[in-house]
Amino acid sequence: MDLHFLGGATTVTGSQFLLDTGRARVLVDCGMFQGSPNEAMRNRVPFGFDPATLDVLLLTHAHLDHCGLIPHLVDAGYGGRVVATPGTCELAELVLLDSGRLQQEFAKREARWERKHPDKAGEDDRKEQEAYQAAVDLAEGRDPGRPVAPDAATVASAGVSEEVPAATSAAGADPSAAPAPGFDAEAELRRQPPEIQIDLDEPLYTEREARTAIERFDAINYDEEREVAPGVHATFLDAGHILGSAIIRLRIEAAGPAGPGPERETTIVFSGDLGRPGTPIIRDPSILRDADYVLVESTYGGREHEPEAEAIRILAETVRMVADAGGVLLVPSFAIGRTQEIVYELDRLLAAGKIPELPLYLDSPMASKATDIYRRHAEYFDEEARAILSDGETPLDYPNQTVTRDVHDSQAIARAPRPYMIIASNGMLTGGRVLGHLRNLIGDPKATLLFVGYQGEGTLGAHLQAGAKTVKLDGQPREVRCQVRSISGFSAHADESELLDWLGHFAAGKAAGAPGFPRTVFLVHGDPEAQIAIEPKVQALGFATKIPRWREKVTLD
């Protein structure tokens, strides 16, 4: 039985894991790589398997870095089901249609640029194709000659300025071709400068192709075990990350004449993205106690979040500061999960009299639609949120809230009387309407940019959060004169202590080698620094650990 790490390996995006049991091939997640141009280039590299040979795709949740390549997979020949919770099915439809639409818009923008700059287009395309081929070579373990650090953990990516169209079939790569040791894809990603480059040649998929993929979704309820492929039984458990998010437990029957039986079964747990205990609106992550193998996210390895009370205090303080200055508060926020949580907390702060009632512009059509989906699934809410609803209140709405419907409404916000607040997508400043507001506000000393979530390595958000004084927007240098603040307590990801607590339940009352004690814990979905920080602490719990490389194959005992 083999496990292929095709994404989410020493990086926080592109989640994709292929399990080959000998009887079935099961893909867990099919996410899009996001962040810097080098990271996004991986979306163009052919899949590490033939999509037509898959039995089933299991989806942990609806964030783009977990579901974003599903239409691409279907277009490449996958004809099976996409199994996910009902909440994830609805949210993923929203995310994928939006993704297809945006990719088409970006492609049109690139075509206009090439028409206006024919003298540059040929050279630009040549460089893109070279960069693309270098990425393919590295994915297949071929060294294009780039020097790398001696302690590098995985393959290296060539530097590129924009995504390029795939020049080869999406089904041609050999899943057993592990990268040559010593190459580091992530080291190059983290060298990206603080700039925005929105420049695509062709969409990975269109809105129509996304709609075709959505037809393959098949809902499964929490805690329901289902045989999803021959000999593979899946149970989805609440991950507490966003609405409908799931930890996936696979119970695999052994093949052979002896037949199935508990002593011949293997249990693999995929954590997906784990939420935080006590997060508003949704329930806490499910506790699991037995597994043979665990794949656990490590986004916040080596870091601790602020206590919830401190995060709320900083939010209230920032709103009051902006009000006193007559300024603008800009909150980059992902449309699903984070936006609903921030609106919830603003509503609670206002009800408690802790902030003035500033106008709030919710400038994300997707966030508005996602909130409607949240309302339809109150069965996923925690007790506190359900109690507020039963009292007739609307915790997902802020009283003085304006929802923008189109780009003209978005642009009109700049002319609104100050002070006011804007929540806009996306959360890492890698795209979306938030960039239009950033262009207007980055040089304004009365504006405050408030980060409320993780900023991926190499993204513009990460550079600003780290204190960059000058950045490039649309290729032009801009001085950063706005205030920049961060709150870590609103993260939808468990921090290091919370990850270790969750893992500790697998060891409680058992010794290594005992039934239900994991033989290996794989650290996935994390930058190398985070994984290096948390690995010895996971080992201290008694677990054997492994940090897999991109495209690495591991044979399970």
XYZ file of C-alpha atoms in Angstrom:
557
model
C 0.000 0.000 0.000
C 1.523 3.284 -1.147
C 0.877 6.882 -0.181
C 1.899 9.626 -2.631
C 2.409 13.181 -1.358
C 1.420 15.250 -4.389
C 0.788 18.565 -2.638
C 0.736 20.092 0.818
C 4.272 18.708 1.291
C 6.629 21.285 2.865
C 4.148 23.927 1.754
C 0.789 25.146 3.058
C -1.120 24.927 -0.222
C -1.925 22.434 -2.965
C -3.195 19.684 -0.631
C -3.275 16.375 -2.539
C -2.606 12.831 -1.304
C -2.991 9.629 -3.334
C -3.539 6.311 -1.559
C -2.989 3.196 -3.680
C -4.120 0.100 -1.762
C -3.568 -2.358 -4.602
C -7.343 -2.731 -4.898
C -8.278 0.939 -5.117
C -6.812 4.388 -5.775
C -8.199 7.091 -3.504
C -7.310 10.775 -3.770
C -7.730 12.935 -0.673
C -8.082 16.600 -1.672
C -7.133 18.175 -4.981
C -6.065 21.656 -4.017
C -4.623 24.584 -5.873
C -1.148 25.876 -5.109
C -1.382 29.519 -4.086
C 0.928 32.348 -3.132
C 3.950 33.485 -5.111
C 4.314 32.898 -8.879
C 6.678 29.989 -8.226
C 4.105 28.305 -6.021
C 1.303 28.843 -8.541
C 3.448 27.339 -11.303
C 2.903 23.897 -9.776
C -0.746 24.015 -10.834
C 0.499 23.713 -14.429
C 2.622 20.628 -13.814
C 0.901 17.403 -14.963
C -0.814 15.357 -12.286
C 1.365 12.676 -10.695
C -1.087 9.961 -11.828
C -3.608 9.189 -14.552
C -6.891 10.775 -13.346
C -8.914 8.126 -15.193
C -7.511 5.431 -12.868
C -8.860 6.987 -9.657
C -11.726 5.274 -7.856
C -12.833 8.233 -5.760
C -11.877 11.732 -4.583
C -12.485 12.616 -0.929
C -12.573 16.327 -0.054
C -11.801 17.622 3.446
C -13.202 21.134 2.945
C -13.979 23.908 0.500
C -10.936 26.176 0.651
C -9.277 26.616 -2.741
C -5.967 25.105 -1.620
C -7.864 21.856 -0.973
C -10.464 21.810 -3.772
C -9.213 24.241 -6.423
C -7.900 21.718 -8.987
C -10.977 19.477 -9.039
C -12.310 20.882 -12.352
C -8.825 20.473 -13.837
C -8.826 16.850 -12.633
C -12.234 16.159 -14.184
C -11.192 17.784 -17.455
C -8.089 15.554 -17.432
C -10.204 12.399 -17.334
C -11.471 11.770 -13.815
C -14.975 10.326 -14.006
C -15.741 9.372 -10.418
C -17.420 10.981 -7.422
C -16.232 13.802 -5.186
C -17.337 12.832 -1.673
C -17.700 15.635 0.894
C -20.048 16.848 3.635
C -23.195 18.745 2.556
C -21.753 22.038 3.802
C -18.541 21.472 1.852
C -20.479 20.564 -1.298
C -22.332 23.891 -1.209
C -19.296 26.000 -0.350
C -17.083 24.245 -2.911
C -19.611 25.011 -5.648
C -19.320 28.675 -4.758
C -15.507 28.578 -4.630
C -14.979 26.646 -7.868
C -17.388 28.694 -9.963
C -15.705 31.857 -8.740
C -12.270 30.396 -9.456
C -13.186 29.470 -13.017
C -14.680 32.897 -13.621
C -11.619 34.702 -12.263
C -9.239 32.599 -14.315
C -11.130 33.542 -17.461
C -10.953 37.216 -16.511
C -7.217 37.004 -15.849
C -6.669 35.251 -19.186
C -8.470 38.059 -21.010
C -6.317 40.596 -19.189
C -3.154 38.769 -20.271
C -4.372 38.640 -23.868
C -4.961 42.417 -23.834
C -1.453 42.967 -22.479
C 0.077 40.864 -25.237
C -1.859 42.786 -27.892
C -0.591 46.068 -26.470
C 2.997 44.837 -26.137
C 3.671 42.584 -29.136
C 7.387 43.398 -28.937
C 7.555 41.886 -25.440
C 5.036 39.063 -25.788
C 7.287 36.627 -27.656
C 10.142 36.889 -25.205
C 7.720 36.692 -22.285
C 6.171 33.505 -23.644
C 9.604 31.964 -24.242
C 10.644 32.600 -20.643
C 7.365 31.200 -19.377
C 7.756 27.985 -21.358
C 11.315 27.560 -20.090
C 10.159 28.098 -16.528
C 7.294 25.670 -16.994
C 9.580 22.986 -18.396
C 11.983 23.502 -15.500
C 9.116 22.942 -13.055
C 8.091 19.747 -14.874
C 11.682 18.495 -14.847
C 11.982 19.102 -11.138
C 8.627 17.469 -10.386
C 9.910 14.347 -12.121
C 13.232 14.439 -10.268
C 15.389 15.813 -13.079
C 17.925 18.479 -12.026
C 17.942 21.468 -14.407
C 21.219 22.638 -12.925
C 20.048 25.124 -10.317
C 22.299 25.052 -7.216
C 20.478 24.286 -3.976
C 21.212 24.340 -0.263
C 22.813 21.121 1.048
C 20.059 20.669 3.648
C 17.176 21.162 1.201
C 14.200 18.849 1.677
C 12.465 18.665 -1.693
C 12.644 19.801 -5.317
C 13.435 23.354 -6.405
C 11.237 25.520 -8.607
C 12.510 27.947 -11.217
C 11.699 31.611 -10.699
C 8.880 32.845 -12.907
C 6.846 36.015 -13.221
C 3.470 34.498 -14.045
C 1.635 31.230 -14.643
C 1.971 29.528 -18.008
C -0.282 27.176 -19.998
C 0.351 23.473 -19.639
C 2.249 22.165 -22.651
C 1.838 18.455 -21.894
C -0.973 16.084 -20.980
C -2.209 16.223 -17.391
C -2.087 12.447 -17.131
C 1.478 11.701 -18.117
C 3.578 11.708 -14.942
C 4.753 8.619 -13.105
C 3.526 8.674 -9.474
C 6.472 6.580 -8.354
C 9.031 9.113 -9.591
C 10.107 10.640 -6.300
C 12.118 13.876 -6.513
C 15.853 13.547 -6.341
C 17.061 14.224 -2.799
C 18.643 17.584 -2.141
C 16.329 19.881 -4.134
C 14.205 22.507 -2.367
C 11.112 23.929 -4.042
C 10.140 25.961 -1.002
C 13.461 27.813 -0.644
C 12.892 29.441 -4.022
C 9.279 30.301 -3.191
C 10.334 32.186 -0.086
C 12.725 34.358 -2.119
C 9.812 36.032 -3.919
C 9.829 39.858 -3.747
C 6.897 41.852 -2.260
C 4.942 42.532 -5.425
C 1.686 41.645 -7.170
C 1.865 39.952 -10.571
C -1.649 39.178 -11.838
C -0.798 37.742 -15.218
C -2.175 34.447 -16.566
C -2.082 33.154 -20.127
C -4.804 30.546 -20.169
C -7.214 29.484 -17.439
C -6.598 26.109 -15.843
C -10.342 25.698 -16.227
C -13.363 27.797 -17.057
C -16.573 28.480 -15.185
C -18.347 25.967 -17.422
C -15.774 23.273 -16.620
C -16.161 24.054 -12.926
C -19.906 23.552 -13.233
C -19.321 20.177 -14.900
C -17.071 19.108 -12.022
C -19.644 20.181 -9.428
C -22.087 17.643 -10.861
C -19.825 14.892 -9.490
C -20.188 15.957 -5.845
C -21.737 13.361 -3.537
C -22.686 14.391 0.013
C -21.889 12.357 3.115
C -22.927 13.258 6.663
C -20.554 13.514 9.589
C -19.918 10.234 11.428
C -21.387 8.090 8.626
C -19.057 5.308 7.461
C -19.291 4.503 3.763
C -17.359 2.158 1.482
C -16.103 4.700 -1.054
C -13.895 2.319 -3.053
C -13.246 -1.439 -2.978
C -12.058 -2.237 0.536
C -11.852 1.430 1.597
C -14.332 2.696 4.184
C -14.391 6.454 4.886
C -15.781 8.376 7.848
C -15.922 12.180 7.853
C -15.610 13.833 11.283
C -15.936 17.513 12.186
C -12.568 19.320 11.858
C -13.827 22.616 13.329
C -12.009 24.648 10.650
C -14.809 26.073 8.500
C -18.409 25.035 7.912
C -18.473 21.409 6.756
C -14.724 20.840 7.190
C -13.736 17.262 7.916
C -11.111 14.993 9.316
C -11.203 11.876 7.120
C -10.646 8.453 8.642
C -10.026 5.612 6.201
C -10.417 1.979 7.240
C -8.711 -0.189 4.620
C -9.386 -3.906 4.359
C -6.412 -6.086 3.522
C -6.477 -7.787 0.146
C -5.797 -11.517 -0.182
C -7.368 -14.927 0.417
C -7.577 -14.461 4.209
C -10.378 -11.959 3.736
C -11.172 -8.880 5.802
C -10.956 -8.664 9.561
C -9.959 -6.167 12.248
C -6.482 -7.714 12.595
C -5.902 -7.207 8.879
C -7.216 -3.642 8.582
C -5.221 -0.435 8.337
C -6.576 2.894 9.578
C -5.266 6.163 8.142
C -6.393 9.540 9.463
C -6.124 12.703 7.352
C -6.517 15.729 9.630
C -7.329 18.160 6.836
C -7.121 21.654 8.302
C -7.732 21.443 12.040
C -9.659 24.240 13.691
C -9.216 25.680 17.162
C -11.148 24.693 20.258
C -13.503 27.520 21.208
C -13.697 29.080 17.733
C -16.945 31.051 17.296
C -19.904 29.723 15.312
C -18.781 26.154 14.530
C -18.060 23.137 16.732
C -14.649 22.120 18.062
C -12.482 19.584 16.185
C -13.376 15.938 16.739
C -11.093 13.886 18.973
C -9.758 10.617 17.531
C -7.845 8.034 19.550
C -6.783 5.220 17.226
C -4.964 5.037 13.900
C -2.120 3.230 12.185
C -0.997 6.345 10.311
C -1.831 10.020 10.756
C -1.328 12.881 8.303
C -1.554 16.079 10.326
C -1.351 19.672 9.217
C 1.485 21.788 10.663
C 0.667 25.308 9.520
C 1.384 26.856 12.896
C 4.225 24.621 14.040
C 6.465 26.593 16.380
C 3.848 29.276 17.004
C 1.147 29.984 19.523
C -1.960 32.086 18.889
C -2.994 34.914 21.115
C -5.711 33.994 23.601
C -9.189 34.628 22.220
C -9.830 37.450 24.698
C -6.634 39.216 23.621
C -7.541 38.905 19.937
C -10.958 40.449 20.590
C -9.363 43.220 22.679
C -6.962 44.125 19.843
C -9.820 44.115 17.331
C -11.856 46.509 19.493
C -8.816 48.728 20.113
C -8.089 48.919 16.377
C -11.681 49.868 15.522
C -11.639 52.637 18.150
C -8.249 53.872 16.885
C -9.538 54.123 13.317
C -12.679 55.901 14.506
C -10.631 58.466 16.477
C -8.362 59.084 13.480
C -11.253 59.428 11.046
C -9.576 56.773 8.946
C -10.259 53.485 7.208
C -9.818 49.956 8.537
C -9.027 47.431 5.794
C -9.252 43.770 6.796
C -8.052 41.300 4.150
C -10.034 38.166 4.867
C -10.805 34.909 3.150
C -14.439 34.773 2.123
C -15.224 31.494 3.837
C -14.774 31.084 7.556
C -12.685 34.104 8.528
C -15.093 36.738 7.222
C -18.028 35.190 9.082
C -15.966 35.030 12.288
C -14.850 38.686 12.096
C -18.385 39.911 11.388
C -19.612 37.785 14.312
C -17.063 39.345 16.678
C -17.779 42.897 15.468
C -21.475 42.308 16.068
C -20.766 40.996 19.585
C -18.440 43.955 20.370
C -21.036 46.434 19.170
C -23.769 44.765 21.229
C -21.488 44.991 24.278
C -20.852 48.704 23.696
C -17.109 48.188 23.216
C -16.809 49.763 19.747
C -18.546 52.647 17.953
C -20.949 51.754 15.158
C -18.739 52.450 12.151
C -20.112 51.600 8.713
C -18.901 48.206 7.504
C -18.476 47.443 3.809
C -18.438 43.732 3.095
C -16.723 43.825 -0.285
C -16.781 40.178 -1.234
C -19.712 38.704 -3.159
C -18.418 35.250 -2.331
C -18.362 36.032 1.386
C -21.996 37.172 1.215
C -23.028 33.970 -0.529
C -20.957 31.906 1.889
C -22.738 33.559 4.813
C -26.074 32.502 3.291
C -24.772 28.910 3.224
C -23.715 29.209 6.861
C -27.262 30.307 7.725
C -28.689 27.217 6.010
C -26.510 24.892 8.082
C -27.106 25.906 11.673
C -26.845 22.208 12.555
C -23.065 22.678 12.313
C -23.068 25.568 14.822
C -21.807 25.306 18.376
C -24.128 25.738 21.355
C -23.376 29.441 21.823
C -24.169 30.354 18.216
C -27.368 28.269 18.262
C -28.440 29.975 21.492
C -27.969 33.418 19.920
C -30.041 32.338 16.931
C -32.789 30.951 19.147
C -33.002 34.359 20.860
C -33.880 35.908 17.502
C -30.522 37.611 16.949
C -28.482 37.487 13.747
C -24.848 36.853 14.746
C -23.690 36.596 11.125
C -24.755 40.169 10.356
C -23.449 43.559 11.509
C -26.149 46.240 11.902
C -24.514 48.978 9.795
C -23.367 46.675 7.025
C -23.317 47.323 3.271
C -22.776 44.389 0.915
C -21.264 45.372 -2.430
C -22.675 43.670 -5.510
C -20.286 44.647 -8.281
C -16.972 46.337 -8.992
C -18.640 49.758 -9.295
C -19.961 49.444 -5.737
C -16.483 48.423 -4.654
C -14.845 51.430 -6.259
C -17.448 53.760 -4.761
C -16.357 52.859 -1.230
C -13.330 55.160 -1.594
C -15.718 58.122 -1.824
C -17.697 57.215 1.316
C -17.490 59.504 4.369
C -14.877 58.388 6.875
C -14.397 56.628 9.248
C -15.463 53.194 8.013
C -14.365 49.562 7.836
C -13.841 47.256 4.847
C -13.642 43.473 4.889
C -12.542 42.201 1.480
C -11.048 39.069 -0.038
C -8.594 37.578 -0.233
C -6.774 37.191 3.010
C -3.179 37.019 1.704
C -3.435 39.915 -0.783
C -2.795 37.554 -3.699
C -5.941 38.615 -5.591
C -9.504 39.844 -5.239
C -11.114 43.211 -4.571
C -8.943 43.837 -1.530
C -6.130 44.801 -3.896
C -8.115 47.773 -5.222
C -8.535 49.073 -1.680
C -4.870 48.433 -0.913
C -3.857 50.557 -3.886
C -5.931 53.425 -2.492
C -4.867 53.082 1.130
C -1.280 51.844 1.273
C 0.078 55.393 1.219
C -2.498 56.803 3.665
C -1.238 57.299 7.258
C -4.842 57.353 8.522
C -5.568 53.903 7.089
C -4.950 50.681 9.004
C -4.317 47.336 7.364
C -5.314 44.594 9.813
C -4.237 41.009 9.128
C -6.403 38.416 10.865
C -5.007 35.209 9.390
C -2.013 33.303 8.105
C 0.153 34.941 5.446
C 1.850 32.365 3.218
C 5.579 32.564 2.561
C 6.403 34.800 -0.399
C 3.001 36.544 -0.492
C 2.553 40.296 -0.431
C 0.689 39.923 2.850
C 3.676 38.178 4.444
C 6.042 40.942 3.345
C 3.773 43.675 4.701
C 3.244 41.789 7.940
C 7.026 41.495 8.310
C 7.404 45.270 8.084
C 8.190 45.983 4.414
C 8.492 49.738 3.846
C 8.209 49.613 0.057
C 6.290 47.173 -2.123
C 5.402 46.860 -5.787
C 1.786 47.093 -6.885
C 1.192 46.470 -10.575
C 4.927 46.753 -11.119
C 5.164 50.207 -9.538
C 7.021 50.844 -6.256
C 4.787 52.155 -3.473
C 5.793 53.449 -0.060
C 3.958 51.795 2.831
C 2.574 54.642 4.950
C -0.563 52.993 6.313
C -0.572 51.363 9.732
C -0.104 47.579 9.651
C -1.382 45.428 12.527
C -1.890 41.695 12.993
C -4.075 39.469 15.128
C -3.231 35.776 15.290
C -6.039 34.754 17.629
C -8.619 34.625 14.831
C -6.811 31.914 12.937
C -8.956 29.004 11.798
C -5.915 26.731 12.197
C -4.868 25.085 15.441
C -1.613 26.473 16.836
C 1.279 24.275 17.930
C -0.067 23.477 21.397
C -3.503 22.684 19.988
C -2.009 20.410 17.314
C 0.009 18.560 19.950
C -3.037 18.234 22.193
C -5.028 16.747 19.315
C -2.243 14.303 18.453
C -1.779 13.385 22.109
C -5.118 11.586 22.178
C -3.673 8.927 19.851
C -1.007 8.136 22.461
C -3.131 8.389 25.610
C -3.064 5.162 27.578
C -1.045 3.323 24.933
C 2.597 2.544 24.263
C 4.352 2.552 20.922
C 3.546 -0.652 19.073
C 0.179 -1.124 20.785
C -2.977 -1.394 18.648
C -4.227 2.079 17.723
C -0.869 3.768 18.399
C 0.180 5.403 15.079
C 3.223 3.829 13.461
C 4.061 7.110 11.718
C 2.815 10.672 11.944
C 3.331 12.528 8.664
C 3.704 16.301 9.002
C 2.031 17.969 6.035
C 0.505 21.327 5.072
C 3.233 23.457 6.616
C 6.239 25.543 5.643
C 9.593 23.882 6.410
C 10.354 26.142 9.384
C 7.044 25.239 11.029
C 7.577 21.537 10.437
C 11.123 21.586 11.759
C 9.892 23.385 14.878
C 7.062 21.001 15.705
C 8.630 17.680 14.671
C 10.706 17.060 17.850
C 7.651 17.860 19.989
C 5.589 15.305 18.081
C 8.403 12.803 18.563
C 8.375 13.592 22.294
C 4.829 12.219 22.388
C 6.318 8.883 21.338
C 5.526 9.003 17.624
C 7.804 8.233 14.705
C 7.567 11.156 12.303
C 8.225 11.942 8.681
C 8.190 15.188 6.702
C 7.450 14.042 3.141
C 8.803 15.741 0.048
C 6.672 16.950 -2.852
C 5.881 13.982 -5.127
C 7.387 11.485 -2.673
C 5.979 7.961 -2.448
C 5.928 6.144 0.893
C 5.138 2.448 1.187
C 3.069 1.713 4.285
C 3.712 -1.480 6.262
